[in-house]
Amino acid sequence: MKIRPRINRWTAARRKLINSSSIAHSLVQPHFVVDGEGVDVEINSMPGISLQSVDVLVQTIADDMAMGISNHMLFPIVDPSLKDSAATVASHTHMPLHNAVRELKSKFGGDIVIMTDVCLCTATDHGHCGIVHNQALDNDLTLPVLSQIALSHAEAGADYIAASDMMDGRIGAIRDSFEQAGHTDTGILSYSVKYASSFYGPFRDAASSSPSFGDRATHQMDVTSGYSEAIFEATNDVAEGADIIMVKPALAYMDVVREVANAIHRPVAVYNVSGEYSMVMTSAEDESSRKNMVTEIFHGFKRAGADIIVSYHTREAVRLQWFQ
Ligand code: PBG
């Protein structure tokens, strides 16, 4: 196991994301990448957020970069005809996500921070986050598949892979595979404290990643669990080599963010998830009430101890200069 503190200092854009006290610099914009050309389809329950093919996505991110949004999180959306029980295509190097990462990195180099979601759920035909064996998620059969997917993202040039699956031991497994392949500058953002939340609905609709049977209760954390489990998960992932620790969702867990931030010595991220975004968008239809709500929410995240904020509100907030 290797701990590599230099990863968070590797590029100017990473240093700005991790260390700046400005809210604007802490924001990360999520994107959904699909196959095809000229595709730009807004997600019903998430106004302003679209499924985009690589050509449209690269243009969108170029516009974002010009506005000052340097941090981007990419989710692969896989055509249902390509899904299977082992998420085989998720690690294919010419999937839209991989093509997008390569193109963006050759365009923006060290000025952009690209995070890529690593999980099986968007590429399995059953919608589960891992390999299913005897109707149950098999932790240890899933680890090599996750490592394979993570490696393929690292090879494409991702700054951080974002492990969102919640299998035991995956951070160590991914770090080991990065070491073996010589990817000593690729970071790992761990969704360490990820709850089995009811706030992921719009995302799962967009990604068609709802489980076809059962739920995510055996791997994602119980929404009624306490601080000790959150701190236990976070400290384990730090010990396994995670470079950034995430708490998700954000709004109902601000107290957990504070506890985790107090307990660990690594940057803390919050994910202001799809259901939270939809709530704001449906209750604040005009710009100024959105500005007021998002201002309150983001300052709350900062107060709670978040260094990094992943939010679908990023583009509007930066475009309209709601934060410095
Ligand atoms: C994949 C993943 C999910 C989200 C991020 N990564 C869905 C899930 O766990 O079911 C949710 C993001 C959001 O709701 O905005 N495992």
PDB file of C-alpha atoms and ligand atoms in Angstrom, residues 30 32 46 73 75 117-122 127-129 162-166 191 194-197 199-204 207 209-211 216 219-220 246 248-249 271-277 310 312, ligand 1:
ATOM      1  CA  PRO A  30     -21.013  16.828 -12.949  1.00  0.00           C
ATOM      2  CA  PHE A  32     -23.229  12.655 -18.197  1.00  0.00           C
ATOM      3  CA  MET A  46     -32.803  18.008 -13.615  1.00  0.00           C
ATOM      4  CA  MET A  73     -16.885  15.010 -12.809  1.00  0.00           C
ATOM      5  CA  PHE A  75     -20.377   9.819 -15.418  1.00  0.00           C
ATOM      6  CA  ASP A 117     -17.064   7.880 -11.653  1.00  0.00           C
ATOM      7  CA  VAL A 118     -15.997   4.286 -11.067  1.00  0.00           C
ATOM      8  CA  CYS A 119     -18.826   1.871 -10.328  1.00  0.00           C
ATOM      9  CA  LEU A 120     -20.424  -1.079 -12.083  1.00  0.00           C
ATOM     10  CA  CYS A 121     -24.051   0.090 -11.826  1.00  0.00           C
ATOM     11  CA  THR A 122     -24.168   2.109 -15.047  1.00  0.00           C
ATOM     12  CA  GLY A 127     -28.172  -2.285 -12.255  1.00  0.00           C
ATOM     13  CA  HIS A 128     -26.164  -3.430  -9.213  1.00  0.00           C
ATOM     14  CA  CYS A 129     -22.867  -1.849  -8.196  1.00  0.00           C
ATOM     15  CA  ALA A 162     -14.162   8.627  -8.018  1.00  0.00           C
ATOM     16  CA  ALA A 163     -14.992   5.264  -6.456  1.00  0.00           C
ATOM     17  CA  SER A 164     -18.730   5.311  -5.761  1.00  0.00           C
ATOM     18  CA  ASP A 165     -19.437   1.592  -5.328  1.00  0.00           C
ATOM     19  CA  MET A 166     -18.945   1.151  -1.541  1.00  0.00           C
ATOM     20  CA  TYR A 191     -17.175   7.987  -1.745  1.00  0.00           C
ATOM     21  CA  LYS A 194     -22.196   7.154   1.051  1.00  0.00           C
ATOM     22  CA  TYR A 195     -25.665   6.505   2.376  1.00  0.00           C
ATOM     23  CA  ALA A 196     -28.369   4.289   0.873  1.00  0.00           C
ATOM     24  CA  SER A 197     -30.300   7.467   0.252  1.00  0.00           C
ATOM     25  CA  PHE A 199     -32.099  11.403  -2.857  1.00  0.00           C
ATOM     26  CA  TYR A 200     -30.466   9.658  -5.853  1.00  0.00           C
ATOM     27  CA  GLY A 201     -33.704   9.181  -7.831  1.00  0.00           C
ATOM     28  CA  PRO A 202     -33.193  11.659 -10.706  1.00  0.00           C
ATOM     29  CA  PHE A 203     -29.623  10.390 -11.263  1.00  0.00           C
ATOM     30  CA  ARG A 204     -30.770   6.776 -11.465  1.00  0.00           C
ATOM     31  CA  ALA A 207     -28.380   6.675 -15.878  1.00  0.00           C
ATOM     32  CA  SER A 209     -29.031   2.425 -13.074  1.00  0.00           C
ATOM     33  CA  SER A 210     -31.780   1.438 -10.638  1.00  0.00           C
ATOM     34  CA  PRO A 211     -31.291  -2.129  -9.398  1.00  0.00           C
ATOM     35  CA  ARG A 216     -28.267  -1.013  -2.187  1.00  0.00           C
ATOM     36  CA  HIS A 219     -23.202  -1.822   0.733  1.00  0.00           C
ATOM     37  CA  GLN A 220     -24.322   1.797   0.979  1.00  0.00           C
ATOM     38  CA  MET A 246     -16.490  12.243   0.145  1.00  0.00           C
ATOM     39  CA  LYS A 248     -22.893  11.859   0.133  1.00  0.00           C
ATOM     40  CA  PRO A 249     -25.651  13.066   0.065  1.00  0.00           C
ATOM     41  CA  TYR A 271     -21.909  15.596  -3.095  1.00  0.00           C
ATOM     42  CA  ASN A 272     -24.964  17.811  -3.403  1.00  0.00           C
ATOM     43  CA  VAL A 273     -26.918  15.036  -5.159  1.00  0.00           C
ATOM     44  CA  SER A 274     -29.570  14.921  -7.862  1.00  0.00           C
ATOM     45  CA  GLY A 275     -32.584  14.781  -5.525  1.00  0.00           C
ATOM     46  CA  GLU A 276     -31.281  17.776  -3.597  1.00  0.00           C
ATOM     47  CA  TYR A 277     -30.798  19.688  -6.851  1.00  0.00           C
ATOM     48  CA  VAL A 310     -19.766  18.570  -6.198  1.00  0.00           C
ATOM     49  CA  TYR A 312     -25.287  20.495 -10.334  1.00  0.00           C
TER      50      TYR A 312
HETATM   51  C1  PBG B   1     -23.133   5.378  -8.838  1.00  0.00           C
HETATM   52  C2  PBG B   1     -23.539   6.729  -8.381  1.00  0.00           C
HETATM   53  C3  PBG B   1     -24.806   7.191  -7.965  1.00  0.00           C
HETATM   54  C4  PBG B   1     -24.674   8.565  -7.752  1.00  0.00           C
HETATM   55  C5  PBG B   1     -23.351   8.890  -8.001  1.00  0.00           C
HETATM   56  N1  PBG B   1     -22.661   7.745  -8.358  1.00  0.00           N
HETATM   57  C6  PBG B   1     -26.097   6.479  -7.859  1.00  0.00           C
HETATM   58  C7  PBG B   1     -26.306   5.449  -6.844  1.00  0.00           C
HETATM   59  O1  PBG B   1     -25.487   5.194  -5.949  1.00  0.00           O
HETATM   60  O2  PBG B   1     -27.346   4.819  -6.949  1.00  0.00           O
HETATM   61  C8  PBG B   1     -25.772   9.515  -7.371  1.00  0.00           C
HETATM   62  C9  PBG B   1     -25.554  10.926  -7.809  1.00  0.00           C
HETATM   63  C10 PBG B   1     -26.733  11.790  -7.679  1.00  0.00           C
HETATM   64  O3  PBG B   1     -27.819  11.389  -7.188  1.00  0.00           O
HETATM   65  O4  PBG B   1     -26.608  12.961  -8.061  1.00  0.00           O
HETATM   66  N2  PBG B   1     -23.052   4.377  -7.905  1.00  0.00           N
END
